[in-house]
mmCIF file of C-alpha atoms in Angstrom:
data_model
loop_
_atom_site.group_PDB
_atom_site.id
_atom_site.type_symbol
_atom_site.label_atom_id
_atom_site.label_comp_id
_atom_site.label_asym_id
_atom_site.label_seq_id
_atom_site.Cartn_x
_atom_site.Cartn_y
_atom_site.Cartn_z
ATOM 1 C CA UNK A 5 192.818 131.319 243.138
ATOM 2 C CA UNK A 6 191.593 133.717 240.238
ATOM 3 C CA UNK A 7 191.759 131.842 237.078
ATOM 4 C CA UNK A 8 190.096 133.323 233.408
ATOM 5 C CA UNK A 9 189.420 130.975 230.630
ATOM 6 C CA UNK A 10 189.552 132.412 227.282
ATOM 7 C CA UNK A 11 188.149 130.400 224.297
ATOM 8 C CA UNK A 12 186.942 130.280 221.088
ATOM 9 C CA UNK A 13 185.266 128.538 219.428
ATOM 10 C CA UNK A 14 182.204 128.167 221.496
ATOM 11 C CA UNK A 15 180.448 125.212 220.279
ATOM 12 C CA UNK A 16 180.860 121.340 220.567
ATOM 13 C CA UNK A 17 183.440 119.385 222.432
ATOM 14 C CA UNK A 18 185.457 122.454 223.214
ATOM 15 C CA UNK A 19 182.701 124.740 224.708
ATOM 16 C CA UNK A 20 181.824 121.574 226.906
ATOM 17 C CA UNK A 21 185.432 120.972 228.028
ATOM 18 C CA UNK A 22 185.543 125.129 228.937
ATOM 19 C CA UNK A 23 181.917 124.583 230.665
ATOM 20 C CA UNK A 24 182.906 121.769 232.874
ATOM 21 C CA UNK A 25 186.284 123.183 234.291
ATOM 22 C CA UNK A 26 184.754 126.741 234.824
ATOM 23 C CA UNK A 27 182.373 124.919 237.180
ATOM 24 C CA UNK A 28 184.211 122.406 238.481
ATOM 25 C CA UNK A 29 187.013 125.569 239.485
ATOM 26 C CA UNK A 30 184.667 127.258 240.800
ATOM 27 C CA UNK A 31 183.160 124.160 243.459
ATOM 28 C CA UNK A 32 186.394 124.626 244.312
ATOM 29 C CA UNK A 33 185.976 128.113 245.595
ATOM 30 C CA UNK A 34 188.529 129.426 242.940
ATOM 31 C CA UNK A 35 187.272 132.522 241.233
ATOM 32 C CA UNK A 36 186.514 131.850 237.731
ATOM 33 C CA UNK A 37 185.466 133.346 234.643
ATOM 34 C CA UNK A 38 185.029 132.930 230.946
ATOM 35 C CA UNK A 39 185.737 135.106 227.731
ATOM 36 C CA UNK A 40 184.201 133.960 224.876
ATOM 37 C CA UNK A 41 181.790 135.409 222.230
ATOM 38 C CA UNK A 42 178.423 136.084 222.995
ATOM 39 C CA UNK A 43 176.247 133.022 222.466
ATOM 40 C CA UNK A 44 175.111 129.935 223.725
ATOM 41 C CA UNK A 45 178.279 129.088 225.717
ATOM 42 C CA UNK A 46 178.532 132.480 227.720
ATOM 43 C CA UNK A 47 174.668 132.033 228.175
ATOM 44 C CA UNK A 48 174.824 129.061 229.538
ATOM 45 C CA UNK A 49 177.787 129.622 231.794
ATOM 46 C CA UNK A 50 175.866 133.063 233.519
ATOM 47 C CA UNK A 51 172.696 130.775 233.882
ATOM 48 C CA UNK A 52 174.745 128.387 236.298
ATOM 49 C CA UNK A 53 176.564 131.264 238.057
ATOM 50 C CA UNK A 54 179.734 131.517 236.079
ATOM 51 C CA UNK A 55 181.564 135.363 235.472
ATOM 52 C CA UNK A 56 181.641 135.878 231.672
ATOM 53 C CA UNK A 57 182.880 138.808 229.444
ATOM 54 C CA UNK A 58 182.187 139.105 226.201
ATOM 55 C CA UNK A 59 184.612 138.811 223.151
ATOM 56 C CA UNK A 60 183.642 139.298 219.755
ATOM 57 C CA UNK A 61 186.495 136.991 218.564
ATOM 58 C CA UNK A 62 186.180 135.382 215.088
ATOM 59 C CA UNK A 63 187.326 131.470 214.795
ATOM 60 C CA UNK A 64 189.727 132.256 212.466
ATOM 61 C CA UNK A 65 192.985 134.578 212.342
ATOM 62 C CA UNK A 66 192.024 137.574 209.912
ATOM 63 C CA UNK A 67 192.091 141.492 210.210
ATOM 64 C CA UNK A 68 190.127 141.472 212.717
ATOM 65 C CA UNK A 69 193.041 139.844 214.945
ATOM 66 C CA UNK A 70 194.830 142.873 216.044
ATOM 67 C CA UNK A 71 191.636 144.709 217.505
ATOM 68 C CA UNK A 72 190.613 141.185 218.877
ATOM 69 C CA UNK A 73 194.097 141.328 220.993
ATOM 70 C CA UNK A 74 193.349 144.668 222.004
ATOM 71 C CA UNK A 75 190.241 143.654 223.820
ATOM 72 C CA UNK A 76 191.660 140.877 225.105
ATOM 73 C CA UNK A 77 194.239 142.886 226.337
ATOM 74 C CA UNK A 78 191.748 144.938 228.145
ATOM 75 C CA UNK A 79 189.913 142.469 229.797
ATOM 76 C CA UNK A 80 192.387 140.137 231.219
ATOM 77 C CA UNK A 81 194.332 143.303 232.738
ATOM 78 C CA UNK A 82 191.248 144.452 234.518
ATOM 79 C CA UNK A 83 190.407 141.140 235.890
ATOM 80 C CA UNK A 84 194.306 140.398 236.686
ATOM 81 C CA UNK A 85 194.283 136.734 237.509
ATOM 82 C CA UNK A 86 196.638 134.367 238.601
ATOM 83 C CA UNK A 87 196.559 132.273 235.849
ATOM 84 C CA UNK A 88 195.006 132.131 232.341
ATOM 85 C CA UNK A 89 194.032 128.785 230.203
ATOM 86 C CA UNK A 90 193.503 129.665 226.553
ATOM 87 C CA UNK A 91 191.482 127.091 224.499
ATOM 88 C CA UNK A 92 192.328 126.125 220.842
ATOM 89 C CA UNK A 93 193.845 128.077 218.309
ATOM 90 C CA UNK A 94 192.433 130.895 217.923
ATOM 91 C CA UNK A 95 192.689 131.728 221.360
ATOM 92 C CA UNK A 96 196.082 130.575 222.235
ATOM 93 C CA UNK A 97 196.926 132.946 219.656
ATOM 94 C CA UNK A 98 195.579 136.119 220.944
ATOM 95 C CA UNK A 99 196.116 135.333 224.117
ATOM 96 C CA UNK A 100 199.754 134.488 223.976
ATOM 97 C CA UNK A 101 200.447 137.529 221.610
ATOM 98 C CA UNK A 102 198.355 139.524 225.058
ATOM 99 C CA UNK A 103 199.953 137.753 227.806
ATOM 100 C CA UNK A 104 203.639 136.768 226.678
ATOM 101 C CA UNK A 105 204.785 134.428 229.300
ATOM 102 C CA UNK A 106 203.846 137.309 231.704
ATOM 103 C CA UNK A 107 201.082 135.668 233.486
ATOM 104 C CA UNK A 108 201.014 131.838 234.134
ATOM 105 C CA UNK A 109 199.898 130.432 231.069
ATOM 106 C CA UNK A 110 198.149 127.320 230.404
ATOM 107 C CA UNK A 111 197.349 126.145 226.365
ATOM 108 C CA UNK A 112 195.201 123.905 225.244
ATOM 109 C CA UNK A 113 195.356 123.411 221.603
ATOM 110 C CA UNK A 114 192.362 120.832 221.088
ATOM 111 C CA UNK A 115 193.839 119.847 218.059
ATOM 112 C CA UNK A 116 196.776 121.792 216.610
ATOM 113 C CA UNK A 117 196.440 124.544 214.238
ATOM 114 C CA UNK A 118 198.962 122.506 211.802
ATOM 115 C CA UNK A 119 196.578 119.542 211.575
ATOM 116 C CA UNK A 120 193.576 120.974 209.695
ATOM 117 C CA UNK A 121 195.602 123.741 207.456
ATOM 118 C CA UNK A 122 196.674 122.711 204.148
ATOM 119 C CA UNK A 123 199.511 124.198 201.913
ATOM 120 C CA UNK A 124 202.109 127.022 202.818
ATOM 121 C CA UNK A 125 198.816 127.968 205.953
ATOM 122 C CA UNK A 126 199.776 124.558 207.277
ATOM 123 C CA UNK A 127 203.565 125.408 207.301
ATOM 124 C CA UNK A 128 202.589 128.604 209.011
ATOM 125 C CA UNK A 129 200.552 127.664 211.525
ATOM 126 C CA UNK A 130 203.220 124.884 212.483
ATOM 127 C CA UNK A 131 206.068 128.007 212.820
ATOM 128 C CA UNK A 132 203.822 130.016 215.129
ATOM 129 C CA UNK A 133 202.913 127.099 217.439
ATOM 130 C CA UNK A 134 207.431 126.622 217.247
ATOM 131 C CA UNK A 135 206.980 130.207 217.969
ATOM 132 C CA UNK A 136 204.581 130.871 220.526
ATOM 133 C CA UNK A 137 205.782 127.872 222.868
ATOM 134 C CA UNK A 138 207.754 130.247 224.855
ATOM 135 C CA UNK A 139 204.733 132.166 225.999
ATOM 136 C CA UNK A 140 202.870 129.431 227.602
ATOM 137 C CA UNK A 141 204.202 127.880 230.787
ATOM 138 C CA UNK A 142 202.237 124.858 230.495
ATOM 139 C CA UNK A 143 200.679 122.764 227.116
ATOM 140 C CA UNK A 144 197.472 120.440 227.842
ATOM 141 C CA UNK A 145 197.009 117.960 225.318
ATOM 142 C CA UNK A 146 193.901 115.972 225.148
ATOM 143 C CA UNK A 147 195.493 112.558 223.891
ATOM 144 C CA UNK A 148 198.845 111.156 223.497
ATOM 145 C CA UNK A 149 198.431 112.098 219.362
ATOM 146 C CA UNK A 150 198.186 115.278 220.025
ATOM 147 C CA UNK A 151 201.179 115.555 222.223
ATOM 148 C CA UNK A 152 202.705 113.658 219.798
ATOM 149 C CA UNK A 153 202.084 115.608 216.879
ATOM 150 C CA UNK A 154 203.274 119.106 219.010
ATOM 151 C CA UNK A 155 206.552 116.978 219.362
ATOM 152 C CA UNK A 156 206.970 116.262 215.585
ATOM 153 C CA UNK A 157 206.584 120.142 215.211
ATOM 154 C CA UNK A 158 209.249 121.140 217.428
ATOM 155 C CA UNK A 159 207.051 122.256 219.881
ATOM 156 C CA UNK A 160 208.857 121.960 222.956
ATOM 157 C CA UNK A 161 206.550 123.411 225.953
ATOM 158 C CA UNK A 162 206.103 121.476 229.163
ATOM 159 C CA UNK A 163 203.466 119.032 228.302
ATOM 160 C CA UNK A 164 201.146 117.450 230.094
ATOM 161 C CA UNK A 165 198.023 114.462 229.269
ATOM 162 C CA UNK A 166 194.504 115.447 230.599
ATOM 163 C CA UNK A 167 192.376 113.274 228.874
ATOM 164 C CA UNK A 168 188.547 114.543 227.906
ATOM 165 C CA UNK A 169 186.118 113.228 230.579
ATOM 166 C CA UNK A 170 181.833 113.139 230.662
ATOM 167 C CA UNK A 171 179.988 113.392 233.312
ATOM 168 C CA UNK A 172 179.689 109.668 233.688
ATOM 169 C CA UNK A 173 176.867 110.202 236.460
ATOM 170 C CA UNK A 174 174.241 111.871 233.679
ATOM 171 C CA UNK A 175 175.243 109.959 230.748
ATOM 172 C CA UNK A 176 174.362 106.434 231.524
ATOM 173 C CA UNK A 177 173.102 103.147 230.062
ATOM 174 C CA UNK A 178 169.350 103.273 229.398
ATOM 175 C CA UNK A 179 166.230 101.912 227.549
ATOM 176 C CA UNK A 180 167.654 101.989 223.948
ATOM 177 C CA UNK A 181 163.166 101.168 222.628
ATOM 178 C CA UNK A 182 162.162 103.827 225.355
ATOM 179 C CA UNK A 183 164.542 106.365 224.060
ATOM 180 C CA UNK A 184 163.447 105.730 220.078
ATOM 181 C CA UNK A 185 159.668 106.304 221.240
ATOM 182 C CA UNK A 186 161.241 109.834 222.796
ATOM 183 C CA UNK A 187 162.736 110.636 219.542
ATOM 184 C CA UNK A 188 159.815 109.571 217.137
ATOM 185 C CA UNK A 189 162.293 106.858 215.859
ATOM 186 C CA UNK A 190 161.329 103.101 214.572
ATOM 187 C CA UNK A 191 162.216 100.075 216.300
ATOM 188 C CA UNK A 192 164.850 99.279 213.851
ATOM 189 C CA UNK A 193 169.007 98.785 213.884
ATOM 190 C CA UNK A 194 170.111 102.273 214.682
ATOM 191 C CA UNK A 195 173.476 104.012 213.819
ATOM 192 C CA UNK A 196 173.555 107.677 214.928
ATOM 193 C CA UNK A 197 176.090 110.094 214.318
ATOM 194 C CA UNK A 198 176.996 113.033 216.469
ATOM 195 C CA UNK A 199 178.795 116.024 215.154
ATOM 196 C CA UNK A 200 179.087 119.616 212.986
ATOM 197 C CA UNK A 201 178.200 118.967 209.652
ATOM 198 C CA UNK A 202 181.236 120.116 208.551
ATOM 199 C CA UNK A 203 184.921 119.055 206.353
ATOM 200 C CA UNK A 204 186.362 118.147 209.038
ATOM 201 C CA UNK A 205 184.029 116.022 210.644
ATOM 202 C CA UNK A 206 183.405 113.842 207.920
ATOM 203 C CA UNK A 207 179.808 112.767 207.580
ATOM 204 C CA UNK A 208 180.045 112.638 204.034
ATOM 205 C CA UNK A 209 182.236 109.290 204.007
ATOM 206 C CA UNK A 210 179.622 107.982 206.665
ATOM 207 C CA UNK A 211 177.022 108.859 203.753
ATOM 208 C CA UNK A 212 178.970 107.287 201.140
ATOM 209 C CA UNK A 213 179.194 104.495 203.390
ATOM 210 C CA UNK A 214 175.838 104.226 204.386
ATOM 211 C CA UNK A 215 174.648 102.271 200.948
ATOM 212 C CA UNK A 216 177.149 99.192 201.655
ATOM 213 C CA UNK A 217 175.391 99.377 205.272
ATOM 214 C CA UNK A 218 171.962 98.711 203.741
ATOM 215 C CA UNK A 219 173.125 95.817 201.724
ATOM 216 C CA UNK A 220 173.831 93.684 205.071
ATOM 217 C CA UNK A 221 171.306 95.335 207.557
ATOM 218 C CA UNK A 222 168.388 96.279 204.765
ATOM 219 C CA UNK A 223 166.353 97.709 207.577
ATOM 220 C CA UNK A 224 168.952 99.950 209.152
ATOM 221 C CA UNK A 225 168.360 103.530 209.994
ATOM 222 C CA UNK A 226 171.030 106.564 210.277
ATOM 223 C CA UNK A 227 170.502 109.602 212.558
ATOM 224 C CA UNK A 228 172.743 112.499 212.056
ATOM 225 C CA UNK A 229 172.584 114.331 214.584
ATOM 226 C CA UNK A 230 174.363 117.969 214.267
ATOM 227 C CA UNK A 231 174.102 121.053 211.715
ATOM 228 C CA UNK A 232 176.767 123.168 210.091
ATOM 229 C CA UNK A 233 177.611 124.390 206.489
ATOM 230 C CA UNK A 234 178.245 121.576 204.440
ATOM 231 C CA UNK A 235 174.180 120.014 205.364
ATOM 232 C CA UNK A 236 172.799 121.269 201.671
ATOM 233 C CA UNK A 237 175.688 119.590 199.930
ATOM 234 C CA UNK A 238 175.936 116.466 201.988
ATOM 235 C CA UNK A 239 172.157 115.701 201.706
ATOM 236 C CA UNK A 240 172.275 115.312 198.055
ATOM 237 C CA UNK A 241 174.671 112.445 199.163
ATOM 238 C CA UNK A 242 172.414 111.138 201.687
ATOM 239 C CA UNK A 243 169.474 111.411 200.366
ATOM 240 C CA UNK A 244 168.070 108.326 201.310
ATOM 241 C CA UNK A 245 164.517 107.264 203.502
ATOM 242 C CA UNK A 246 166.743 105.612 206.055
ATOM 243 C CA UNK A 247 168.898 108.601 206.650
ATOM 244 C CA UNK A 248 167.221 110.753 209.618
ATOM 245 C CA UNK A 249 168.999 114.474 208.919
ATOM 246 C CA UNK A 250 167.974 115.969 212.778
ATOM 247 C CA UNK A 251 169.750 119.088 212.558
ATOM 248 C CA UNK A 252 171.277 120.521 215.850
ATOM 249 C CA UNK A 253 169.888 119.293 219.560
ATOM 250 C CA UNK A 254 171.520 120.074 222.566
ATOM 251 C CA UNK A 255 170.256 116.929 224.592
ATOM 252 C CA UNK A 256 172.153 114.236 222.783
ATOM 253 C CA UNK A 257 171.548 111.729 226.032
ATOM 254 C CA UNK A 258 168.288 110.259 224.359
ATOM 255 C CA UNK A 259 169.992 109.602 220.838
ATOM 256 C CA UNK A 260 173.083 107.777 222.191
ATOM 257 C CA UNK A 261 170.853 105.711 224.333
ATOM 258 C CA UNK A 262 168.625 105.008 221.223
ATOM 259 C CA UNK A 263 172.016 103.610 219.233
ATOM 260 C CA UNK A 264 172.810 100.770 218.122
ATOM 261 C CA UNK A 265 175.982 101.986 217.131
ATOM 262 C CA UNK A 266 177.521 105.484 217.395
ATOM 263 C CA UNK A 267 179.540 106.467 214.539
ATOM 264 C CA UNK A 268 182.538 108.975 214.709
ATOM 265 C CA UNK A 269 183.621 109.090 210.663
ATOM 266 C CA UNK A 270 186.382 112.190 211.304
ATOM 267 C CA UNK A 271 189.381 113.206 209.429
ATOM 268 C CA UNK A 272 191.330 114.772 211.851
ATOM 269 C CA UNK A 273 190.902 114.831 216.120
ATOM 270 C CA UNK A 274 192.896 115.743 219.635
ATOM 271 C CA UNK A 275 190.407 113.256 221.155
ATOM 272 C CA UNK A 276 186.815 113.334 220.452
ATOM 273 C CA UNK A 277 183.805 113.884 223.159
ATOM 274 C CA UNK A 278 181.443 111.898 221.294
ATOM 275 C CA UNK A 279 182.835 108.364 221.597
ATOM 276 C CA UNK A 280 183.322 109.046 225.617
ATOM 277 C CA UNK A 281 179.849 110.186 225.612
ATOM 278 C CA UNK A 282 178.434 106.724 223.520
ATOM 279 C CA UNK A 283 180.536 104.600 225.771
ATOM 280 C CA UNK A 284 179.205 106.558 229.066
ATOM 281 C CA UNK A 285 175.782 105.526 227.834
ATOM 282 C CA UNK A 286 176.684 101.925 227.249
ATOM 283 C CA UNK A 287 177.284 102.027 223.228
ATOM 284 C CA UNK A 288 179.795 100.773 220.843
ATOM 285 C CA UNK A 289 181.592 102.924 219.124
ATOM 286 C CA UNK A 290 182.636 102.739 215.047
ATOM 287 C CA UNK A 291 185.629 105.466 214.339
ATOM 288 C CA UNK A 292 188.185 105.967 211.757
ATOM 289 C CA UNK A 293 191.803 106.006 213.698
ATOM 290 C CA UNK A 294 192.420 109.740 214.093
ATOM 291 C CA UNK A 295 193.993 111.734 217.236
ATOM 292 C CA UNK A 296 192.562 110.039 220.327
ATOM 293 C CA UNK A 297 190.466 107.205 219.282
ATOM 294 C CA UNK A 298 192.442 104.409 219.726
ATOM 295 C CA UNK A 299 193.241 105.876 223.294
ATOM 296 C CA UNK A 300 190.057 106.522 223.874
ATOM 297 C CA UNK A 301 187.544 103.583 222.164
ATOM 298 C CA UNK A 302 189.764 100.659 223.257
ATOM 299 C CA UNK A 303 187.897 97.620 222.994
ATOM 300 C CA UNK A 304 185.020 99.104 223.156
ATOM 301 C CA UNK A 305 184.044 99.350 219.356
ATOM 302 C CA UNK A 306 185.791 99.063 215.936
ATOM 303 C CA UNK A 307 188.950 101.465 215.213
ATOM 304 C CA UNK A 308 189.222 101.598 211.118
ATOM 305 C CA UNK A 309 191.807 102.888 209.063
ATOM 306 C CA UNK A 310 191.289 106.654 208.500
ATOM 307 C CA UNK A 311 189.172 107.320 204.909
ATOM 308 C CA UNK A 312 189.090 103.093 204.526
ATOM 309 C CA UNK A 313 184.752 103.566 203.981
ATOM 310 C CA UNK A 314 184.604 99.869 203.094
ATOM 311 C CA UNK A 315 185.993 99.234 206.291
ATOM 312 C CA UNK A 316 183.793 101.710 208.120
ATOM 313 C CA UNK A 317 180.530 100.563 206.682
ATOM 314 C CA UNK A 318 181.900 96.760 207.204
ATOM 315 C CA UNK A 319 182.152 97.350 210.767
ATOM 316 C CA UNK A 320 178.956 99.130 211.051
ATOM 317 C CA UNK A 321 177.311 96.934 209.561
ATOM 318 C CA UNK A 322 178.683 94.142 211.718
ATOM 319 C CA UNK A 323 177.118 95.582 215.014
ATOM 320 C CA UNK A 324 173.888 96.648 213.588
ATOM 321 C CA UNK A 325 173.762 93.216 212.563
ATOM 322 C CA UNK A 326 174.713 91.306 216.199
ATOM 323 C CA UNK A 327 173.362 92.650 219.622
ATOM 324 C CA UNK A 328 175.240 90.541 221.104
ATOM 325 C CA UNK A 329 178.648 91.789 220.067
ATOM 326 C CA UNK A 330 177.253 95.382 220.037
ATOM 327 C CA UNK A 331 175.843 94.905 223.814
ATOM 328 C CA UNK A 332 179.235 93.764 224.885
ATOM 329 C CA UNK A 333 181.067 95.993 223.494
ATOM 330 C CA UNK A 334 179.043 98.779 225.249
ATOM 331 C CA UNK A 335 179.737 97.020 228.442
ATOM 332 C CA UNK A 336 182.924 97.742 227.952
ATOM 333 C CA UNK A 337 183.054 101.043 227.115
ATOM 334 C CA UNK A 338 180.795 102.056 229.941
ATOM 335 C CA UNK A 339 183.897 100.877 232.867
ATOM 336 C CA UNK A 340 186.005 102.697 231.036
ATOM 337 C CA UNK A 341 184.378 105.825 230.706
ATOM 338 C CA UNK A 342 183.746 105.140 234.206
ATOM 339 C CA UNK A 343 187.497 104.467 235.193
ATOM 340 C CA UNK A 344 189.245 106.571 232.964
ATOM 341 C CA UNK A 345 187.446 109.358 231.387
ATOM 342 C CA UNK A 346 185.094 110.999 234.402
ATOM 343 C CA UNK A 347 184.940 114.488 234.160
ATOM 344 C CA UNK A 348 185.758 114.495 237.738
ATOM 345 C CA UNK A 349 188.966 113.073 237.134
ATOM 346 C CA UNK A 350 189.686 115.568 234.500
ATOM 347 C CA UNK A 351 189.094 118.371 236.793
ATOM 348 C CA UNK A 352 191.278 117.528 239.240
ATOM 349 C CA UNK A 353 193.938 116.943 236.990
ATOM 350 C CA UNK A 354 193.994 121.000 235.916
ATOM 351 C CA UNK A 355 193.286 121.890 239.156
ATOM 352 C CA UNK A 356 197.001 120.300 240.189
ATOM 353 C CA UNK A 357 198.905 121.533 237.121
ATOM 354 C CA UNK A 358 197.277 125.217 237.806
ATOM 355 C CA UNK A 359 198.365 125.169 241.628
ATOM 356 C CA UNK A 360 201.581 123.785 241.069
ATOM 357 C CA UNK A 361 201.896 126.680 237.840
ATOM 358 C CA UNK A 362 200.755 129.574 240.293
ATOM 359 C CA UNK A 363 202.790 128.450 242.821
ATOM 360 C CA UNK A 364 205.909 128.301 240.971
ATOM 361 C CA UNK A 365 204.843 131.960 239.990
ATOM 362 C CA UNK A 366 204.685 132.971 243.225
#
């Protein structure tokens, strides 16, 4: 099996989903590589023995595009595999205008296009997704949302559920005081929050939470964990002795462990990494209800109305507050990162829907 991967963007929960399936494939004994931009993700992928080509692909649709295609074009021709999985929008969108339903085609929006535009952009992107359905054989959504919401659209590809998975063998319950004395971090309640510091991710109504926080748990700390464009703004929010701004880490294992509480405050998801990755190390999880939570967090943590703050930093607060309900609540989440989210389970679940694609090809 010869199978290429195209993505971009390259960071966060989308780089990790690409990461995981390129190696898992290729365990397999599949042939497998990546295009991406250069960067951290291709870097990564050629330390642990994955083919990647380079693609100098913007995140966003500009004019750029058409010579983008082109060398897309290019690439997946002289690589010729059986099948191609193009992840999020930006890719699906070169790579269906490339491949058009030639090739068996797998998308994976990771959150639609439609969801994050505003104005006559959102209309757009909603006709092109209408559009470009018939040049993908086979649509992966991460949650039941985000099938949903390709439904509401008129989207009418054959769909299929693969639910994000961590690797539930590295992330694990551990020492929550010897992972603070790791991280330089007091002894005290913890909330930390993993993410882009970006719109869309929403730290700044964790920040304008954060003061209601420190009215019930006076002693609390917040670690955002993470780094993007909107950190100058946002700290004039946060600007606060109990707010820890870390900046960007790539070993998060240490400051789940060290919660308390893991915080996911985002406007808009397909289904989010970072509360499978808290509940994998034993932590509650505090989320507003966007695209996967509630499918995701269960009963393992609080699911709030999406933008209700009060009701975020209420049920913060709440957990900081009580180990007991915060330990048993991370408890829970563990089995079912364990039982429903493994990575393991997640690759297996492409591999069948890319054999039975390629062999309908065939």
């Amino acid at each position: 099996m010869k199978i290429v991967h195209v993505t971009q963007p390259v960071a966060a929960g989308v780089a990790a989903v690409v990461r995981e399936l390129a190696v898992s494939q290729r365990e397999r004994g599949w042939s497998v590589a990546v295009v991406c931009p250069p960067g951290r993700l291709a870097d990564r992928l050629r330390d642990e023995g994955v083919d990647v080509h380079d693609w100098p692909a913007t995140r966003t649709p500009g004019p750029r595009t058409v010579t983008e295609v082109v060398r897309l074009k290019k690439i997946l021709d002289r690589l010729d595999p059986h099948a191609v999985h193009l992840h999020s929008s930006k890719a699906g969108l070169a790579g269906r205008l490339v491949l058009r339903g030639r090739r068996p085609t797998i998308f994976q929006p990771h959150l639609w296009s439609f969801q994050t535009a505003h104005g006559l952009l959102r209309h757009v992107s909603a006709a092109w997704e209408r559009l470009a359905a018939r040049w993908a054989h086979q649509l992966v959504c991460v949650s039941d949302d985000e099938l949903r919401a390709g439904r509401a659209k008129g989207i009418a590809t054959a769909a299929e559920v693969v639910c994000n998975g961590v690797d539930t063998t590295v992330l694990r319950p551990r020492s929550r005081v010897a992972a603070r004395r790791r991280l330089g971090l007091p002894d005290v309640p913890t909330a930390v929050c993993v993410g882009r510091l970006a719109p869309l991710k929403g730290q700044d109504l964790l920040l304008t939470a954060w003061p209601a926080v420190l009215a019930s748990v006076p002693d609390a700390q917040l670690v955002l964990v993470g780094d993007g464009p909107m950190r100058d703004r946002w700290r004039a929010i946060g600007d606060h002795s109990s707010v820890r701004w870390w900046g960007h880490d790539t070993a998060v294992a240490d400051f789940y462990t060290a919660a308390d509480v893991v915080v996911l405050p985002s406007r808009a998801e397909g289904m989010a990494l970072v509360p499978l990755e808290a509940m994998a190390s034993g932590r509650p999880v505090v989320a507003f209800d966007v695209g996967g939570v509630r499918q995701s967090v269960g009963d393992a943590g609080a699911v709030v109305e999406a933008g209700n703050v009060p009701a975020l930093a209420e049920a913060i607060a709440a957990r900081l507050a009580d180990p007991v309900l915060a330990t048993g609540e991370g408890l829970t989440g563990r089995r079912r990162a364990e039982v429903l989210f493994d990575s393991g389970r997640v690759g297996d679940q492409i591999a069948t829907l890319v054999d039975k694609l390629v062999g309908e090809g065939r």
